[in-house]
Amino acid sequence: MFDICQWINEPETWLAEPERLRVITDRHSDFWRQTHDGAERHSGHFFGARVTSGFTAQLRVAARCKNQGDHAGLMVRIDEQQWLRVGIGYFDDTPQLLSVLTLGRSDLAVGAPLGEREEVWLRVTLTQGTLRVQASFDGQRWPLLRLASLPAAAEYRVGPVCGTPERGGMEVAFSEFSLQTPLQRGLADLS
């Protein structure tokens, strides 16, 4: 599935295999926009596929986030000012599930601490302007992480994202990437 993706901010070191994408992050790579400190960063690594209608995207991510702002996960992007990223992130001295929604300005939603886990499955479904964001620790049970709105667009890009704003050299492995028509499940359905 990675063969339909294209880079925004291609990292210096990466390898796409049939079922796996490996990336080593460049120094000072990040996506972040007009937050409390006024930072504007559009240097993160994003390997996105083009989509023109609703979808469900799923991805398995393995990364050892260990510095403030390190992140690896799944991104849905309209343009530089409208996007969502979700995944493993390092915040408050611990790896956690994090999501950032940017509609002009970025926010930060902190989910569950990951403890010793370095791997997570992510799922984002876009239907009628609503993003349903889910995460799983086993690829079977999918609790809701976030429900958000994203403006309608003629085209979206969706795929793996990673960055290390304070350093470089984080190794990330992405696998099990899939894109399909939107799953039609109720919010209480964890499958």
PDB file of C-alpha atoms in Angstrom:
ATOM      1  CA  MET A   1       0.000   0.000   0.000  1.00  0.00           C
ATOM      2  CA  PHE A   2       2.956   2.350   0.546  1.00  0.00           C
ATOM      3  CA  ASP A   3       3.519   2.453  -3.229  1.00  0.00           C
ATOM      4  CA  ILE A   4       0.648   4.963  -3.611  1.00  0.00           C
ATOM      5  CA  CYS A   5       2.149   7.424  -1.111  1.00  0.00           C
ATOM      6  CA  GLN A   6       4.249  10.534  -1.738  1.00  0.00           C
ATOM      7  CA  TRP A   7       6.500  12.464   0.630  1.00  0.00           C
ATOM      8  CA  ILE A   8       6.044  15.855   2.147  1.00  0.00           C
ATOM      9  CA  ASN A   9       9.468  16.561   3.717  1.00  0.00           C
ATOM     10  CA  GLU A  10      11.177  13.354   2.652  1.00  0.00           C
ATOM     11  CA  PRO A  11      13.592  12.154   5.374  1.00  0.00           C
ATOM     12  CA  GLU A  12      17.232  11.648   4.520  1.00  0.00           C
ATOM     13  CA  THR A  13      17.042   7.964   5.511  1.00  0.00           C
ATOM     14  CA  TRP A  14      14.064   5.742   4.709  1.00  0.00           C
ATOM     15  CA  LEU A  15      13.214   2.420   3.098  1.00  0.00           C
ATOM     16  CA  ALA A  16       9.871   1.311   1.680  1.00  0.00           C
ATOM     17  CA  GLU A  17       9.402  -2.446   1.456  1.00  0.00           C
ATOM     18  CA  PRO A  18       6.228  -4.133   0.153  1.00  0.00           C
ATOM     19  CA  GLU A  19       4.581  -4.259   3.603  1.00  0.00           C
ATOM     20  CA  ARG A  20       6.739  -1.976   5.749  1.00  0.00           C
ATOM     21  CA  LEU A  21       8.079   1.567   5.790  1.00  0.00           C
ATOM     22  CA  ARG A  22      11.151   2.335   7.868  1.00  0.00           C
ATOM     23  CA  VAL A  23      12.163   5.912   8.646  1.00  0.00           C
ATOM     24  CA  ILE A  24      14.946   7.567  10.627  1.00  0.00           C
ATOM     25  CA  THR A  25      13.810  11.080  11.495  1.00  0.00           C
ATOM     26  CA  ASP A  26      15.779  14.150  10.533  1.00  0.00           C
ATOM     27  CA  ARG A  27      16.759  16.722  13.131  1.00  0.00           C
ATOM     28  CA  HIS A  28      14.114  19.354  13.991  1.00  0.00           C
ATOM     29  CA  SER A  29      11.262  17.648  12.103  1.00  0.00           C
ATOM     30  CA  ASP A  30       7.741  18.520  13.257  1.00  0.00           C
ATOM     31  CA  PHE A  31       4.213  19.573  12.344  1.00  0.00           C
ATOM     32  CA  TRP A  32       2.864  22.252  14.693  1.00  0.00           C
ATOM     33  CA  ARG A  33       1.080  25.556  14.065  1.00  0.00           C
ATOM     34  CA  GLN A  34       0.500  28.805  16.000  1.00  0.00           C
ATOM     35  CA  THR A  35       0.147  27.452  19.499  1.00  0.00           C
ATOM     36  CA  HIS A  36       0.818  28.985  22.910  1.00  0.00           C
ATOM     37  CA  ASP A  37       4.472  29.632  22.050  1.00  0.00           C
ATOM     38  CA  GLY A  38       3.777  30.909  18.524  1.00  0.00           C
ATOM     39  CA  ALA A  39       5.727  28.063  16.915  1.00  0.00           C
ATOM     40  CA  GLU A  40       5.181  27.282  13.239  1.00  0.00           C
ATOM     41  CA  ARG A  41       6.729  24.039  12.029  1.00  0.00           C
ATOM     42  CA  HIS A  42       6.029  22.258   8.789  1.00  0.00           C
ATOM     43  CA  SER A  43       9.151  20.102   8.630  1.00  0.00           C
ATOM     44  CA  GLY A  44       7.799  16.720   9.782  1.00  0.00           C
ATOM     45  CA  HIS A  45       7.920  13.638   7.572  1.00  0.00           C
ATOM     46  CA  PHE A  46       4.586  12.679   5.985  1.00  0.00           C
ATOM     47  CA  PHE A  47       4.093   9.859   3.444  1.00  0.00           C
ATOM     48  CA  GLY A  48       0.539  10.397   2.215  1.00  0.00           C
ATOM     49  CA  ALA A  49      -1.820   8.770  -0.259  1.00  0.00           C
ATOM     50  CA  ARG A  50      -4.406  10.882  -2.081  1.00  0.00           C
ATOM     51  CA  VAL A  51      -8.076  10.257  -1.246  1.00  0.00           C
ATOM     52  CA  THR A  52     -11.066  12.112  -2.715  1.00  0.00           C
ATOM     53  CA  SER A  53     -13.922  10.835  -0.532  1.00  0.00           C
ATOM     54  CA  GLY A  54     -14.625   9.328   2.880  1.00  0.00           C
ATOM     55  CA  PHE A  55     -12.310   6.549   4.060  1.00  0.00           C
ATOM     56  CA  THR A  56     -11.024   4.404   6.871  1.00  0.00           C
ATOM     57  CA  ALA A  57      -7.230   4.342   7.166  1.00  0.00           C
ATOM     58  CA  GLN A  58      -5.440   1.916   9.440  1.00  0.00           C
ATOM     59  CA  LEU A  59      -1.745   1.672  10.356  1.00  0.00           C
ATOM     60  CA  ARG A  60       0.557  -0.132  12.782  1.00  0.00           C
ATOM     61  CA  VAL A  61       3.332   2.040  14.261  1.00  0.00           C
ATOM     62  CA  ALA A  62       6.429   1.079  16.244  1.00  0.00           C
ATOM     63  CA  ALA A  63       8.652   3.839  17.639  1.00  0.00           C
ATOM     64  CA  ARG A  64      10.712   4.612  20.713  1.00  0.00           C
ATOM     65  CA  CYS A  65       9.708   8.172  21.552  1.00  0.00           C
ATOM     66  CA  LYS A  66      11.997   9.499  24.275  1.00  0.00           C
ATOM     67  CA  ASN A  67      12.305  13.274  23.874  1.00  0.00           C
ATOM     68  CA  GLN A  68       9.689  16.009  24.246  1.00  0.00           C
ATOM     69  CA  GLY A  69       7.690  16.290  21.029  1.00  0.00           C
ATOM     70  CA  ASP A  70       8.843  13.010  19.436  1.00  0.00           C
ATOM     71  CA  HIS A  71       5.906  11.530  17.521  1.00  0.00           C
ATOM     72  CA  ALA A  72       5.006   8.792  15.053  1.00  0.00           C
ATOM     73  CA  GLY A  73       1.592   7.893  13.730  1.00  0.00           C
ATOM     74  CA  LEU A  74      -1.077   8.570  11.140  1.00  0.00           C
ATOM     75  CA  MET A  75      -1.923  11.913   9.509  1.00  0.00           C
ATOM     76  CA  VAL A  76      -4.935  13.218   7.575  1.00  0.00           C
ATOM     77  CA  ARG A  77      -4.028  16.418   5.744  1.00  0.00           C
ATOM     78  CA  ILE A  78      -5.875  18.937   3.605  1.00  0.00           C
ATOM     79  CA  ASP A  79      -3.124  21.576   3.551  1.00  0.00           C
ATOM     80  CA  GLU A  80      -0.590  23.263   5.873  1.00  0.00           C
ATOM     81  CA  GLN A  81      -3.369  24.811   7.971  1.00  0.00           C
ATOM     82  CA  GLN A  82      -5.836  21.884   8.194  1.00  0.00           C
ATOM     83  CA  TRP A  83      -4.738  18.478   9.389  1.00  0.00           C
ATOM     84  CA  LEU A  84      -4.875  15.872  12.130  1.00  0.00           C
ATOM     85  CA  ARG A  85      -2.113  13.613  13.372  1.00  0.00           C
ATOM     86  CA  VAL A  86      -2.494  10.830  15.917  1.00  0.00           C
ATOM     87  CA  GLY A  87      -0.083   8.317  17.374  1.00  0.00           C
ATOM     88  CA  ILE A  88       2.678   7.720  19.838  1.00  0.00           C
ATOM     89  CA  GLY A  89       4.111  10.920  21.260  1.00  0.00           C
ATOM     90  CA  TYR A  90       6.401  11.946  24.089  1.00  0.00           C
ATOM     91  CA  PHE A  91       4.843  14.385  26.541  1.00  0.00           C
ATOM     92  CA  ASP A  92       5.284  14.973  30.289  1.00  0.00           C
ATOM     93  CA  ASP A  93       8.314  12.659  30.391  1.00  0.00           C
ATOM     94  CA  THR A  94       6.463   9.606  29.089  1.00  0.00           C
ATOM     95  CA  PRO A  95       5.288   8.031  25.807  1.00  0.00           C
ATOM     96  CA  GLN A  96       1.530   8.518  25.381  1.00  0.00           C
ATOM     97  CA  LEU A  97      -1.237   8.336  22.823  1.00  0.00           C
ATOM     98  CA  LEU A  98      -1.534  11.881  21.467  1.00  0.00           C
ATOM     99  CA  SER A  99      -3.536  13.638  18.797  1.00  0.00           C
ATOM    100  CA  VAL A 100      -3.111  17.090  17.294  1.00  0.00           C
ATOM    101  CA  LEU A 101      -5.891  18.751  15.312  1.00  0.00           C
ATOM    102  CA  THR A 102      -4.961  21.847  13.345  1.00  0.00           C
ATOM    103  CA  LEU A 103      -7.584  24.167  11.939  1.00  0.00           C
ATOM    104  CA  GLY A 104      -5.429  27.274  11.593  1.00  0.00           C
ATOM    105  CA  ARG A 105      -3.969  26.621  15.068  1.00  0.00           C
ATOM    106  CA  SER A 106      -2.831  23.317  16.549  1.00  0.00           C
ATOM    107  CA  ASP A 107      -4.292  21.803  19.682  1.00  0.00           C
ATOM    108  CA  LEU A 108      -2.998  18.849  21.682  1.00  0.00           C
ATOM    109  CA  ALA A 109      -5.118  16.055  23.159  1.00  0.00           C
ATOM    110  CA  VAL A 110      -3.313  13.657  25.475  1.00  0.00           C
ATOM    111  CA  GLY A 111      -4.645  10.099  25.660  1.00  0.00           C
ATOM    112  CA  ALA A 112      -3.420   7.086  27.599  1.00  0.00           C
ATOM    113  CA  PRO A 113       0.195   6.645  28.793  1.00  0.00           C
ATOM    114  CA  LEU A 114       1.851   3.764  26.932  1.00  0.00           C
ATOM    115  CA  GLY A 115       4.144   2.514  29.700  1.00  0.00           C
ATOM    116  CA  GLU A 116       6.702   0.180  28.121  1.00  0.00           C
ATOM    117  CA  ARG A 117       4.719  -0.185  24.861  1.00  0.00           C
ATOM    118  CA  GLU A 118       6.450   1.013  21.719  1.00  0.00           C
ATOM    119  CA  GLU A 119       3.789  -0.145  19.280  1.00  0.00           C
ATOM    120  CA  VAL A 120       0.186   0.822  18.557  1.00  0.00           C
ATOM    121  CA  TRP A 121      -2.424   0.341  15.839  1.00  0.00           C
ATOM    122  CA  LEU A 122      -4.221   3.468  14.637  1.00  0.00           C
ATOM    123  CA  ARG A 123      -7.474   3.922  12.735  1.00  0.00           C
ATOM    124  CA  VAL A 124      -9.044   7.105  11.358  1.00  0.00           C
ATOM    125  CA  THR A 125     -12.430   7.146   9.658  1.00  0.00           C
ATOM    126  CA  LEU A 126     -13.642  10.216   7.775  1.00  0.00           C
ATOM    127  CA  THR A 127     -17.349  10.435   6.973  1.00  0.00           C
ATOM    128  CA  GLN A 128     -19.366  13.575   6.282  1.00  0.00           C
ATOM    129  CA  GLY A 129     -16.742  15.886   7.772  1.00  0.00           C
ATOM    130  CA  THR A 130     -16.335  13.899  10.992  1.00  0.00           C
ATOM    131  CA  LEU A 131     -13.093  12.180  11.964  1.00  0.00           C
ATOM    132  CA  ARG A 132     -13.388   9.152  14.217  1.00  0.00           C
ATOM    133  CA  VAL A 133      -9.954   8.445  15.689  1.00  0.00           C
ATOM    134  CA  GLN A 134      -9.277   5.086  17.329  1.00  0.00           C
ATOM    135  CA  ALA A 135      -6.224   3.350  18.771  1.00  0.00           C
ATOM    136  CA  SER A 136      -5.583  -0.262  19.669  1.00  0.00           C
ATOM    137  CA  PHE A 137      -2.900  -2.061  21.640  1.00  0.00           C
ATOM    138  CA  ASP A 138      -3.673  -5.454  20.068  1.00  0.00           C
ATOM    139  CA  GLY A 139      -5.159  -4.713  16.630  1.00  0.00           C
ATOM    140  CA  GLN A 140      -8.482  -6.226  17.765  1.00  0.00           C
ATOM    141  CA  ARG A 141     -10.146  -3.859  20.247  1.00  0.00           C
ATOM    142  CA  TRP A 142     -10.502  -0.243  19.027  1.00  0.00           C
ATOM    143  CA  PRO A 143     -11.573   2.282  21.690  1.00  0.00           C
ATOM    144  CA  LEU A 144     -12.366   5.835  20.630  1.00  0.00           C
ATOM    145  CA  LEU A 145      -9.520   8.294  21.142  1.00  0.00           C
ATOM    146  CA  ARG A 146     -11.063  11.394  19.583  1.00  0.00           C
ATOM    147  CA  LEU A 147     -14.053  12.599  17.587  1.00  0.00           C
ATOM    148  CA  ALA A 148     -13.399  15.782  15.590  1.00  0.00           C
ATOM    149  CA  SER A 149     -14.572  17.799  12.603  1.00  0.00           C
ATOM    150  CA  LEU A 150     -12.510  18.437   9.497  1.00  0.00           C
ATOM    151  CA  PRO A 151     -13.666  20.755   6.694  1.00  0.00           C
ATOM    152  CA  ALA A 152     -14.890  19.210   3.455  1.00  0.00           C
ATOM    153  CA  ALA A 153     -12.206  19.127   0.763  1.00  0.00           C
ATOM    154  CA  ALA A 154     -11.868  17.929  -2.809  1.00  0.00           C
ATOM    155  CA  GLU A 155      -8.840  15.894  -1.749  1.00  0.00           C
ATOM    156  CA  TYR A 156      -7.213  14.594   1.426  1.00  0.00           C
ATOM    157  CA  ARG A 157      -3.853  12.966   1.954  1.00  0.00           C
ATOM    158  CA  VAL A 158      -3.543  10.221   4.538  1.00  0.00           C
ATOM    159  CA  GLY A 159      -0.620   8.107   5.710  1.00  0.00           C
ATOM    160  CA  PRO A 160       2.336   7.712   8.063  1.00  0.00           C
ATOM    161  CA  VAL A 161       3.791  10.739   9.838  1.00  0.00           C
ATOM    162  CA  CYS A 162       6.729  11.186  12.210  1.00  0.00           C
ATOM    163  CA  GLY A 163       8.990  13.855  13.628  1.00  0.00           C
ATOM    164  CA  THR A 164      11.511  14.766  16.300  1.00  0.00           C
ATOM    165  CA  PRO A 165      11.468  18.533  16.966  1.00  0.00           C
ATOM    166  CA  GLU A 166      14.337  18.506  19.465  1.00  0.00           C
ATOM    167  CA  ARG A 167      16.615  15.904  17.894  1.00  0.00           C
ATOM    168  CA  GLY A 168      16.990  13.524  14.953  1.00  0.00           C
ATOM    169  CA  GLY A 169      17.641   9.822  14.604  1.00  0.00           C
ATOM    170  CA  MET A 170      14.434   8.213  15.910  1.00  0.00           C
ATOM    171  CA  GLU A 171      13.786   4.906  14.161  1.00  0.00           C
ATOM    172  CA  VAL A 172      10.167   4.284  13.184  1.00  0.00           C
ATOM    173  CA  ALA A 173       8.568   1.236  11.546  1.00  0.00           C
ATOM    174  CA  PHE A 174       5.158   1.511   9.885  1.00  0.00           C
ATOM    175  CA  SER A 175       3.238  -1.560   8.683  1.00  0.00           C
ATOM    176  CA  GLU A 176      -0.256  -2.898   7.984  1.00  0.00           C
ATOM    177  CA  PHE A 177      -1.269   0.302   6.197  1.00  0.00           C
ATOM    178  CA  SER A 178      -4.693   0.072   4.580  1.00  0.00           C
ATOM    179  CA  LEU A 179      -7.245   2.412   3.024  1.00  0.00           C
ATOM    180  CA  GLN A 180     -10.846   1.415   2.437  1.00  0.00           C
ATOM    181  CA  THR A 181     -14.357   2.806   2.287  1.00  0.00           C
ATOM    182  CA  PRO A 182     -15.506   4.185   5.650  1.00  0.00           C
ATOM    183  CA  LEU A 183     -16.389   1.631   8.288  1.00  0.00           C
ATOM    184  CA  GLN A 184     -20.005   2.109   9.321  1.00  0.00           C
ATOM    185  CA  ARG A 185     -19.938   1.336  13.040  1.00  0.00           C
ATOM    186  CA  GLY A 186     -21.566   2.889  16.066  1.00  0.00           C
ATOM    187  CA  LEU A 187     -19.429   4.793  18.576  1.00  0.00           C
ATOM    188  CA  ALA A 188     -19.846   2.005  21.143  1.00  0.00           C
ATOM    189  CA  ASP A 189     -18.609  -0.640  18.671  1.00  0.00           C
ATOM    190  CA  LEU A 190     -15.001  -1.442  19.627  1.00  0.00           C
ATOM    191  CA  SER A 191     -14.358  -3.874  16.756  1.00  0.00           C
TER     192      SER A 191
END
